[in-house]
Amino acid sequence: MFELYEIEQQFPDDRLTDIKGKIHSELSKYLSTESLPRNAEIAITAGSRGISNIVQILKETAAFLKDRGFKPFLVPAMGSHGRATAEGQIEVLRHLGITEETVGAEIRSSMEVQLLGHTPKGQPVYMDKNAYQADGILVINRVKAHTAFRGRVESGLSKMVTIGLGKIKGASFVHSDGALKMAENIEEVSSFALKNSPILMGLAIIENGYDETADIAGVTVENWHSREAELLNYSKAMMPSLPVDEIDLLLVEEMGKCFSGTGMDPNIIGRWRIDGVQEPEFPAVSKLAVLDLAEKSFGNAQGIGLADFTTQRLVDKMDRKSTYTNALTATYLRRAMLPMIFDSEQETVETAIYSLGPQVAKEMVKIVQIPNTLHLNRLFATCPVIEELKKSNRKFTIKGSHQMAFEENGDIQRKLTVHQYS
């Protein structure tokens, strides 16, 4: 087999130490309450992503509003997730630790939407009825690179307004024009919603390369898209990445919605798998094997189609209704199509290596093993990867090495999940 080196990569590590203080400061600075009646009801958006410190962020936001005499409540803002049902979306929040008890605010979940009108180009604009009927809406989301398109704003506040609050109906319309129109549609729909709904402000969460909260920034309605664009650039500058641009075999221990909206982040693995959209030149991953589905993905295996090989165990955990609903709403069907399936991790990995072909000399094979596409500071890699890293300006340290081997049940002996992504 192969000798694998354990390496630790170093990424930008900006980190917010006083989350409560920053939230209260930003809300005090940017939340305009002059037009609100006494005891105003304010809807707070709660998404389906595994955002670091999200429970605390929602709790402190609700506490701030209560201290000022308002009545905050949470609205699940996650498009078609949770099987596109009100109960399913509450369940998604519960699995993220977001409950009425932990946040200190009521959760009002419904798939009913209000048609706000149409954009100048004829796109219908929908909004969660509970949020629309509130006296005000406070939009909270993480700002980061999207997994299907590039634009001035990508995954963040505008997407939360357009797709999250739009529920499955709004999400379906926004996706229907395809990935190449997504950025344009999100800006136009969110612009219309900002002018025709009680949105008060946004609270943008930025994370560093270690999946930690780097900053929390208030965003005004008047400066919405330009400020979000600045925060997106800041987020992208801190994104983690694979150690080299060209990899023969990438082994992903776990995929799931808790790591990326697409299960495995296309920005990291260099695979879009969207009809009509050209694949990026780098990173270039020749073969990709994914071994398991994270429990916190709750059966949603959206993104499984980005892999070439997988295990029967992962497929057995797959909730096809949840996965297919997600893929159909997004319209990126290839991302939900199954790769080659094998009974064990050993058979999956050995077949993936075999598929590289006899022309690739063993001593030249570049293999990288990662826990998932979100936590990339610790990984395993073969010698050719290490030699290439030494010639680059990347910061890393070698922690040790071991031979790739398998347990009696066929599982890989050494995994990075034991480090708990630290």
GROMACS .gro file of C-alpha atoms in nm:
model
  422
    1MET     CA    1   0.000   0.000   0.000
    2PHE     CA    2   0.101   0.366   0.041
    3GLU     CA    3   0.279   0.561   0.311
    4LEU     CA    4   0.066   0.854   0.423
    5TYR     CA    5   0.203   1.161   0.600
    6GLU     CA    6  -0.011   1.347   0.849
    7ILE     CA    7   0.021   1.718   0.785
    8GLU     CA    8  -0.124   2.026   0.947
    9GLN     CA    9  -0.199   2.318   0.717
   10GLN     CA   10  -0.211   2.674   0.843
   11PHE     CA   11  -0.491   2.906   0.730
   12PRO     CA   12  -0.596   3.260   0.824
   13ASP     CA   13  -0.725   3.241   1.180
   14ASP     CA   14  -0.909   3.567   1.252
   15ARG     CA   15  -1.135   3.480   1.546
   16LEU     CA   16  -1.409   3.667   1.730
   17THR     CA   17  -1.369   3.622   2.104
   18ASP     CA   18  -1.668   3.821   2.234
   19ILE     CA   19  -1.965   3.698   2.032
   20LYS     CA   20  -2.228   3.842   2.267
   21GLY     CA   21  -2.061   4.181   2.277
   22LYS     CA   22  -2.023   4.200   1.899
   23ILE     CA   23  -2.386   4.101   1.835
   24HIS     CA   24  -2.519   4.360   2.079
   25SER     CA   25  -2.286   4.623   1.934
   26GLU     CA   26  -2.388   4.557   1.573
   27LEU     CA   27  -2.758   4.546   1.655
   28SER     CA   28  -2.733   4.870   1.852
   29LYS     CA   29  -2.556   5.032   1.561
   30TYR     CA   30  -2.765   4.912   1.267
   31LEU     CA   31  -3.111   4.811   1.391
   32SER     CA   32  -3.354   5.094   1.320
   33THR     CA   33  -3.656   5.061   1.550
   34GLU     CA   34  -3.818   5.408   1.527
   35SER     CA   35  -4.098   5.289   1.299
   36LEU     CA   36  -4.176   4.978   1.505
   37PRO     CA   37  -4.480   4.968   1.735
   38ARG     CA   38  -4.454   4.872   2.102
   39ASN     CA   39  -4.424   4.495   2.150
   40ALA     CA   40  -4.340   4.459   1.780
   41GLU     CA   41  -4.297   4.103   1.657
   42ILE     CA   42  -3.963   4.051   1.484
   43ALA     CA   43  -3.887   3.741   1.280
   44ILE     CA   44  -3.531   3.607   1.292
   45THR     CA   45  -3.416   3.375   1.013
   46ALA     CA   46  -3.271   3.036   1.107
   47GLY     CA   47  -3.111   2.834   0.829
   48SER     CA   48  -3.023   2.468   0.780
   49ARG     CA   49  -2.644   2.500   0.772
   50GLY     CA   50  -2.404   2.386   1.042
   51ILE     CA   51  -2.281   2.735   1.130
   52SER     CA   52  -2.036   2.764   1.416
   53ASN     CA   53  -2.190   2.917   1.730
   54ILE     CA   54  -2.529   2.956   1.558
   55VAL     CA   55  -2.728   2.870   1.872
   56GLN     CA   56  -2.549   3.139   2.072
   57ILE     CA   57  -2.585   3.391   1.788
   58LEU     CA   58  -2.960   3.335   1.763
   59LYS     CA   59  -3.000   3.334   2.143
   60GLU     CA   60  -2.814   3.663   2.190
   61THR     CA   61  -3.007   3.825   1.904
   62ALA     CA   62  -3.338   3.720   2.058
   63ALA     CA   63  -3.225   3.838   2.402
   64PHE     CA   64  -3.125   4.179   2.265
   65LEU     CA   65  -3.467   4.224   2.104
   66LYS     CA   66  -3.649   4.114   2.419
   67ASP     CA   67  -3.450   4.360   2.632
   68ARG     CA   68  -3.584   4.638   2.410
   69GLY     CA   69  -3.943   4.531   2.452
   70PHE     CA   70  -3.988   4.340   2.126
   71LYS     CA   71  -4.122   3.990   2.068
   72PRO     CA   72  -3.873   3.790   1.860
   73PHE     CA   73  -3.954   3.456   1.697
   74LEU     CA   74  -3.758   3.227   1.468
   75VAL     CA   75  -3.856   3.138   1.112
   76PRO     CA   76  -3.694   2.833   0.947
   77ALA     CA   77  -3.545   2.986   0.630
   78MET     CA   78  -3.413   2.694   0.429
   79GLY     CA   79  -3.593   2.667   0.096
   80SER     CA   80  -3.681   2.304   0.031
   81HIS     CA   81  -3.479   2.143   0.309
   82GLY     CA   82  -3.642   1.925   0.572
   83ARG     CA   83  -3.834   1.741   0.300
   84ALA     CA   84  -4.004   2.073   0.220
   85THR     CA   85  -4.241   2.037   0.517
   86ALA     CA   86  -4.302   2.262   0.817
   87GLU     CA   87  -4.238   1.975   1.056
   88GLY     CA   88  -3.926   1.866   0.868
   89GLN     CA   89  -3.776   2.215   0.889
   90ILE     CA   90  -3.831   2.229   1.265
   91GLU     CA   91  -3.660   1.890   1.286
   92VAL     CA   92  -3.359   2.022   1.092
   93LEU     CA   93  -3.328   2.310   1.338
   94ARG     CA   94  -3.360   2.072   1.633
   95HIS     CA   95  -3.072   1.861   1.501
   96LEU     CA   96  -2.864   2.179   1.484
   97GLY     CA   97  -2.942   2.245   1.850
   98ILE     CA   98  -3.186   2.525   1.762
   99THR     CA   99  -3.501   2.489   1.973
  100GLU     CA  100  -3.737   2.727   2.149
  101GLU     CA  101  -3.567   2.634   2.476
  102THR     CA  102  -3.206   2.684   2.361
  103VAL     CA  103  -3.272   3.012   2.182
  104GLY     CA  104  -3.540   3.153   2.409
  105ALA     CA  105  -3.781   3.236   2.129
  106GLU     CA  106  -4.084   3.077   1.963
  107ILE     CA  107  -4.034   2.896   1.632
  108ARG     CA  108  -4.305   2.948   1.369
  109SER     CA  109  -4.265   2.703   1.085
  110SER     CA  110  -4.479   2.701   0.774
  111MET     CA  111  -4.434   2.641   0.402
  112GLU     CA  112  -4.696   2.907   0.324
  113VAL     CA  113  -4.559   3.200   0.128
  114GLN     CA  114  -4.675   3.548   0.032
  115LEU     CA  115  -4.630   3.667  -0.327
  116LEU     CA  116  -4.468   4.010  -0.292
  117GLY     CA  117  -4.479   4.086  -0.664
  118HIS     CA  118  -4.248   4.045  -0.964
  119THR     CA  119  -3.905   4.182  -1.048
  120PRO     CA  120  -3.865   4.402  -1.358
  121LYS     CA  121  -3.764   4.086  -1.548
  122GLY     CA  122  -4.079   3.904  -1.439
  123GLN     CA  123  -3.934   3.682  -1.163
  124PRO     CA  124  -4.194   3.618  -0.888
  125VAL     CA  125  -4.081   3.707  -0.537
  126TYR     CA  126  -4.212   3.493  -0.251
  127MET     CA  127  -4.162   3.522   0.122
  128ASP     CA  128  -4.246   3.306   0.421
  129LYS     CA  129  -4.588   3.427   0.537
  130ASN     CA  130  -4.498   3.431   0.907
  131ALA     CA  131  -4.197   3.649   0.838
  132TYR     CA  132  -4.382   3.880   0.602
  133GLN     CA  133  -4.664   3.937   0.850
  134ALA     CA  134  -4.424   4.029   1.130
  135ASP     CA  135  -4.351   4.392   1.217
  136GLY     CA  136  -3.989   4.339   1.121
  137ILE     CA  137  -3.744   4.078   0.990
  138LEU     CA  138  -3.383   4.033   1.097
  139VAL     CA  139  -3.188   3.826   0.843
  140ILE     CA  140  -2.904   3.616   0.984
  141ASN     CA  141  -2.676   3.394   0.775
  142ARG     CA  142  -2.315   3.300   0.711
  143VAL     CA  143  -2.154   3.469   0.410
  144LYS     CA  144  -1.934   3.244   0.198
  145ALA     CA  145  -1.863   3.122  -0.155
  146HIS     CA  146  -2.157   2.945  -0.318
  147THR     CA  147  -2.128   2.588  -0.441
  148ALA     CA  148  -2.293   2.640  -0.781
  149PHE     CA  149  -2.222   2.989  -0.915
  150ARG     CA  150  -2.004   3.300  -0.895
  151GLY     CA  151  -2.135   3.652  -0.842
  152ARG     CA  152  -2.109   3.974  -0.647
  153VAL     CA  153  -2.308   3.806  -0.371
  154GLU     CA  154  -2.320   3.429  -0.339
  155SER     CA  155  -2.416   3.232  -0.028
  156GLY     CA  156  -2.523   3.473   0.242
  157LEU     CA  157  -2.784   3.730   0.337
  158SER     CA  158  -2.929   3.781  -0.012
  159LYS     CA  159  -2.959   3.408  -0.070
  160MET     CA  160  -3.130   3.371   0.267
  161VAL     CA  161  -3.388   3.632   0.164
  162THR     CA  162  -3.438   3.487  -0.184
  163ILE     CA  163  -3.424   3.111  -0.130
  164GLY     CA  164  -3.440   3.059   0.246
  165LEU     CA  165  -3.742   3.282   0.307
  166GLY     CA  166  -3.880   3.198  -0.037
  167LYS     CA  167  -3.933   2.837   0.075
  168ILE     CA  168  -3.959   2.567  -0.190
  169LYS     CA  169  -4.176   2.783  -0.416
  170GLY     CA  170  -3.935   3.075  -0.423
  171ALA     CA  171  -3.631   2.848  -0.439
  172SER     CA  172  -3.771   2.660  -0.738
  173PHE     CA  173  -3.832   2.978  -0.939
  174VAL     CA  174  -3.489   3.124  -0.861
  175HIS     CA  175  -3.314   2.800  -0.962
  176SER     CA  176  -3.524   2.744  -1.274
  177ASP     CA  177  -3.307   2.967  -1.495
  178GLY     CA  178  -2.998   2.757  -1.420
  179ALA     CA  179  -2.669   2.824  -1.247
  180LEU     CA  180  -2.553   3.089  -1.494
  181LYS     CA  181  -2.844   3.315  -1.395
  182MET     CA  182  -2.840   3.243  -1.022
  183ALA     CA  183  -2.628   3.541  -0.916
  184GLU     CA  184  -2.840   3.780  -1.119
  185ASN     CA  185  -3.167   3.632  -0.994
  186ILE     CA  186  -3.059   3.640  -0.629
  187GLU     CA  187  -2.964   4.007  -0.648
  188GLU     CA  188  -3.282   4.106  -0.830
  189VAL     CA  189  -3.520   3.905  -0.612
  190SER     CA  190  -3.354   4.011  -0.288
  191SER     CA  191  -3.356   4.377  -0.403
  192PHE     CA  192  -3.731   4.354  -0.461
  193ALA     CA  193  -3.786   4.184  -0.125
  194LEU     CA  194  -3.581   4.445   0.059
  195LYS     CA  195  -3.808   4.719  -0.080
  196ASN     CA  196  -4.137   4.533  -0.034
  197SER     CA  197  -4.110   4.356   0.301
  198PRO     CA  198  -4.038   4.454   0.662
  199ILE     CA  199  -3.668   4.355   0.654
  200LEU     CA  200  -3.488   4.570   0.910
  201MET     CA  201  -3.125   4.467   0.868
  202GLY     CA  202  -2.891   4.174   0.820
  203LEU     CA  203  -2.642   4.010   1.053
  204ALA     CA  204  -2.364   3.846   0.854
  205ILE     CA  205  -2.148   3.571   1.001
  206ILE     CA  206  -1.794   3.520   0.866
  207GLU     CA  207  -1.593   3.207   0.944
  208ASN     CA  208  -1.218   3.149   0.921
  209GLY     CA  209  -1.030   2.855   0.770
  210TYR     CA  210  -1.083   2.652   1.089
  211ASP     CA  211  -1.465   2.671   1.089
  212GLU     CA  212  -1.462   2.931   1.369
  213THR     CA  213  -1.649   3.259   1.391
  214ALA     CA  214  -1.414   3.526   1.255
  215ASP     CA  215  -1.657   3.818   1.264
  216ILE     CA  216  -2.023   3.917   1.284
  217ALA     CA  217  -2.123   4.227   1.090
  218GLY     CA  218  -2.442   4.430   1.076
  219VAL     CA  219  -2.568   4.516   0.727
  220THR     CA  220  -2.819   4.791   0.650
  221VAL     CA  221  -3.094   4.758   0.392
  222GLU     CA  222  -2.958   5.066   0.211
  223ASN     CA  223  -2.605   4.925   0.179
  224TRP     CA  224  -2.706   4.558   0.155
  225HIS     CA  225  -2.544   4.418  -0.160
  226SER     CA  226  -2.226   4.627  -0.161
  227ARG     CA  227  -2.155   4.541   0.203
  228GLU     CA  228  -2.231   4.173   0.150
  229ALA     CA  229  -1.991   4.173  -0.148
  230GLU     CA  230  -1.713   4.309   0.076
  231LEU     CA  231  -1.782   4.043   0.337
  232LEU     CA  232  -1.782   3.771   0.070
  233ASN     CA  233  -1.433   3.874  -0.041
  234TYR     CA  234  -1.318   3.865   0.322
  235SER     CA  235  -1.466   3.517   0.363
  236LYS     CA  236  -1.304   3.385   0.045
  237ALA     CA  237  -0.965   3.511   0.159
  238MET     CA  238  -0.992   3.279   0.461
  239MET     CA  239  -1.125   2.970   0.287
  240PRO     CA  240  -0.939   2.644   0.351
  241SER     CA  241  -0.807   2.450   0.052
  242LEU     CA  242  -0.647   2.124  -0.052
  243PRO     CA  243  -0.267   2.120  -0.024
  244VAL     CA  244  -0.196   2.093  -0.400
  245ASP     CA  245  -0.384   2.175  -0.720
  246GLU     CA  246  -0.356   1.835  -0.887
  247ILE     CA  247  -0.454   1.516  -0.702
  248ASP     CA  248  -0.479   1.162  -0.838
  249LEU     CA  249  -0.712   1.035  -0.566
  250LEU     CA  250  -0.901   1.232  -0.305
  251LEU     CA  251  -1.045   1.028  -0.017
  252VAL     CA  252  -1.325   1.206   0.169
  253GLU     CA  253  -1.410   1.033   0.496
  254GLU     CA  254  -1.749   1.202   0.538
  255MET     CA  255  -1.981   1.416   0.331
  256GLY     CA  256  -2.298   1.593   0.442
  257LYS     CA  257  -2.506   1.909   0.455
  258CYS     CA  258  -2.336   1.997   0.783
  259PHE     CA  259  -2.013   2.052   0.589
  260SER     CA  260  -2.146   2.207   0.268
  261GLY     CA  261  -2.480   2.271   0.103
  262THR     CA  262  -2.365   2.026  -0.161
  263GLY     CA  263  -2.236   1.765   0.082
  264MET     CA  264  -1.883   1.815  -0.051
  265ASP     CA  265  -1.791   2.172  -0.134
  266PRO     CA  266  -1.730   2.208  -0.511
  267ASN     CA  267  -1.506   2.506  -0.438
  268ILE     CA  268  -1.274   2.270  -0.253
  269ILE     CA  269  -1.282   1.964  -0.480
  270GLY     CA  270  -1.301   2.147  -0.813
  271ARG     CA  271  -1.613   1.968  -0.936
  272TRP     CA  272  -1.938   2.145  -1.025
  273ARG     CA  273  -2.126   1.871  -1.215
  274ILE     CA  274  -2.380   2.119  -1.352
  275ASP     CA  275  -2.493   2.081  -1.712
  276GLY     CA  276  -2.381   2.377  -1.920
  277VAL     CA  277  -2.128   2.500  -1.664
  278GLN     CA  278  -1.758   2.448  -1.736
  279GLU     CA  279  -1.558   2.267  -1.470
  280PRO     CA  280  -1.279   2.472  -1.307
  281GLU     CA  281  -0.924   2.410  -1.419
  282PHE     CA  282  -0.803   2.377  -1.061
  283PRO     CA  283  -0.815   2.206  -0.825
  284ALA     CA  284  -0.800   1.904  -1.054
  285VAL     CA  285  -0.902   1.580  -0.879
  286SER     CA  286  -0.873   1.279  -1.108
  287LYS     CA  287  -1.069   1.034  -0.889
  288LEU     CA  288  -1.276   1.095  -0.577
  289ALA     CA  289  -1.403   0.841  -0.324
  290VAL     CA  290  -1.638   0.934  -0.039
  291LEU     CA  291  -1.673   0.683   0.242
  292ASP     CA  292  -1.958   0.788   0.470
  293LEU     CA  293  -2.252   1.024   0.524
  294ALA     CA  294  -2.244   1.234   0.841
  295GLU     CA  295  -2.522   1.169   1.090
  296LYS     CA  296  -2.590   1.543   1.105
  297SER     CA  297  -2.684   1.541   0.738
  298PHE     CA  298  -2.998   1.347   0.837
  299GLY     CA  299  -2.993   1.130   0.528
  300ASN     CA  300  -2.955   1.414   0.279
  301ALA     CA  301  -2.681   1.294   0.042
  302GLN     CA  302  -2.701   1.587  -0.198
  303GLY     CA  303  -2.360   1.600  -0.367
  304ILE     CA  304  -2.304   1.224  -0.381
  305GLY     CA  305  -2.289   1.265  -0.759
  306LEU     CA  306  -1.965   1.459  -0.721
  307ALA     CA  307  -1.790   1.134  -0.627
  308ASP     CA  308  -1.670   0.848  -0.849
  309PHE     CA  309  -1.677   0.579  -0.579
  310THR     CA  310  -1.862   0.526  -0.252
  311THR     CA  311  -1.961   0.265   0.004
  312GLN     CA  312  -2.281   0.068   0.053
  313ARG     CA  313  -2.288   0.204   0.409
  314LEU     CA  314  -2.323   0.560   0.279
  315VAL     CA  315  -2.598   0.462   0.036
  316ASP     CA  316  -2.786   0.280   0.313
  317LYS     CA  317  -2.790   0.602   0.516
  318MET     CA  318  -2.927   0.802   0.224
  319ASP     CA  319  -3.278   0.947   0.251
  320ARG     CA  320  -3.371   0.955  -0.115
  321LYS     CA  321  -3.675   1.179  -0.074
  322SER     CA  322  -3.474   1.445   0.108
  323THR     CA  323  -3.183   1.414  -0.136
  324TYR     CA  324  -3.399   1.417  -0.447
  325THR     CA  325  -3.615   1.707  -0.325
  326ASN     CA  326  -3.299   1.910  -0.270
  327ALA     CA  327  -3.158   1.821  -0.613
  328LEU     CA  328  -3.485   1.879  -0.798
  329THR     CA  329  -3.534   2.219  -0.636
  330ALA     CA  330  -3.178   2.320  -0.724
  331THR     CA  331  -3.218   2.163  -1.074
  332TYR     CA  332  -2.863   2.019  -1.052
  333LEU     CA  333  -2.967   1.657  -1.095
  334ARG     CA  334  -2.622   1.513  -1.161
  335ARG     CA  335  -2.523   1.598  -0.805
  336ALA     CA  336  -2.768   1.339  -0.672
  337MET     CA  337  -2.674   1.057  -0.908
  338LEU     CA  338  -2.501   0.760  -0.750
  339PRO     CA  339  -2.135   0.675  -0.822
  340MET     CA  340  -1.992   0.320  -0.818
  341ILE     CA  341  -2.088   0.149  -0.490
  342PHE     CA  342  -1.874  -0.107  -0.300
  343ASP     CA  343  -1.933  -0.316   0.011
  344SER     CA  344  -1.643  -0.183   0.220
  345GLU     CA  345  -1.408   0.110   0.249
  346GLN     CA  346  -1.121  -0.118   0.150
  347GLU     CA  347  -1.290  -0.226  -0.172
  348THR     CA  348  -1.388   0.132  -0.247
  349VAL     CA  349  -1.035   0.265  -0.195
  350GLU     CA  350  -0.857  -0.020  -0.374
  351THR     CA  351  -1.090   0.010  -0.674
  352ALA     CA  352  -1.034   0.385  -0.686
  353ILE     CA  353  -0.657   0.329  -0.687
  354TYR     CA  354  -0.690   0.062  -0.956
  355SER     CA  355  -0.892   0.306  -1.170
  356LEU     CA  356  -0.592   0.538  -1.194
  357GLY     CA  357  -0.448   0.291  -1.444
  358PRO     CA  358  -0.114   0.113  -1.477
  359GLN     CA  359   0.050   0.417  -1.636
  360VAL     CA  360   0.068   0.593  -1.298
  361ALA     CA  361   0.374   0.473  -1.105
  362LYS     CA  362   0.299   0.398  -0.740
  363GLU     CA  363   0.576   0.623  -0.612
  364MET     CA  364   0.428   0.914  -0.809
  365VAL     CA  365   0.064   0.877  -0.701
  366LYS     CA  366  -0.075   1.183  -0.524
  367ILE     CA  367  -0.332   1.069  -0.269
  368VAL     CA  368  -0.496   1.305  -0.019
  369GLN     CA  369  -0.726   1.187   0.260
  370ILE     CA  370  -0.945   1.448   0.432
  371PRO     CA  371  -1.214   1.422   0.703
  372ASN     CA  372  -1.460   1.633   0.497
  373THR     CA  373  -1.442   1.941   0.275
  374LEU     CA  374  -1.487   2.189   0.559
  375HIS     CA  375  -1.205   2.087   0.795
  376LEU     CA  376  -0.880   2.079   0.598
  377ASN     CA  377  -0.618   2.186   0.849
  378ARG     CA  378  -0.530   1.819   0.921
  379LEU     CA  379  -0.503   1.563   0.643
  380PHE     CA  380  -0.307   1.263   0.520
  381ALA     CA  381  -0.110   1.271   0.194
  382THR     CA  382   0.144   1.063   0.002
  383CYS     CA  383   0.508   1.163  -0.049
  384PRO     CA  384   0.464   1.333  -0.391
  385VAL     CA  385   0.216   1.573  -0.230
  386ILE     CA  386   0.464   1.653   0.046
  387GLU     CA  387   0.745   1.716  -0.203
  388GLU     CA  388   0.525   1.955  -0.400
  389LEU     CA  389   0.421   2.134  -0.082
  390LYS     CA  390   0.784   2.189   0.012
  391LYS     CA  391   0.834   2.382  -0.312
  392SER     CA  392   0.535   2.606  -0.248
  393ASN     CA  393   0.489   2.899  -0.011
  394ARG     CA  394   0.219   2.720   0.188
  395LYS     CA  395   0.261   2.692   0.564
  396PHE     CA  396   0.240   2.338   0.699
  397THR     CA  397   0.400   2.096   0.941
  398ILE     CA  398   0.445   1.717   0.921
  399LYS     CA  399   0.307   1.536   1.226
  400GLY     CA  400   0.413   1.181   1.138
  401SER     CA  401   0.348   0.902   0.891
  402HIS     CA  402   0.184   0.559   0.867
  403GLN     CA  403   0.108   0.290   0.614
  404MET     CA  404  -0.239   0.287   0.464
  405ALA     CA  405  -0.408  -0.022   0.608
  406PHE     CA  406  -0.754  -0.159   0.681
  407GLU     CA  407  -0.935  -0.319   0.975
  408GLU     CA  408  -1.082  -0.668   0.953
  409ASN     CA  409  -1.422  -0.517   0.865
  410GLY     CA  410  -1.266  -0.328   0.573
  411ASP     CA  411  -1.262   0.020   0.731
  412ILE     CA  412  -0.953   0.236   0.693
  413GLN     CA  413  -0.739   0.203   1.006
  414ARG     CA  414  -0.643   0.568   1.040
  415LYS     CA  415  -0.900   0.845   1.001
  416LEU     CA  416  -0.890   1.215   1.067
  417THR     CA  417  -1.227   1.223   1.238
  418VAL     CA  418  -1.050   1.106   1.554
  419HIS     CA  419  -0.903   1.456   1.573
  420GLN     CA  420  -1.257   1.594   1.581
  421TYR     CA  421  -1.152   1.834   1.304
  422SER     CA  422  -0.928   2.024   1.544
   0.00000   0.00000   0.00000
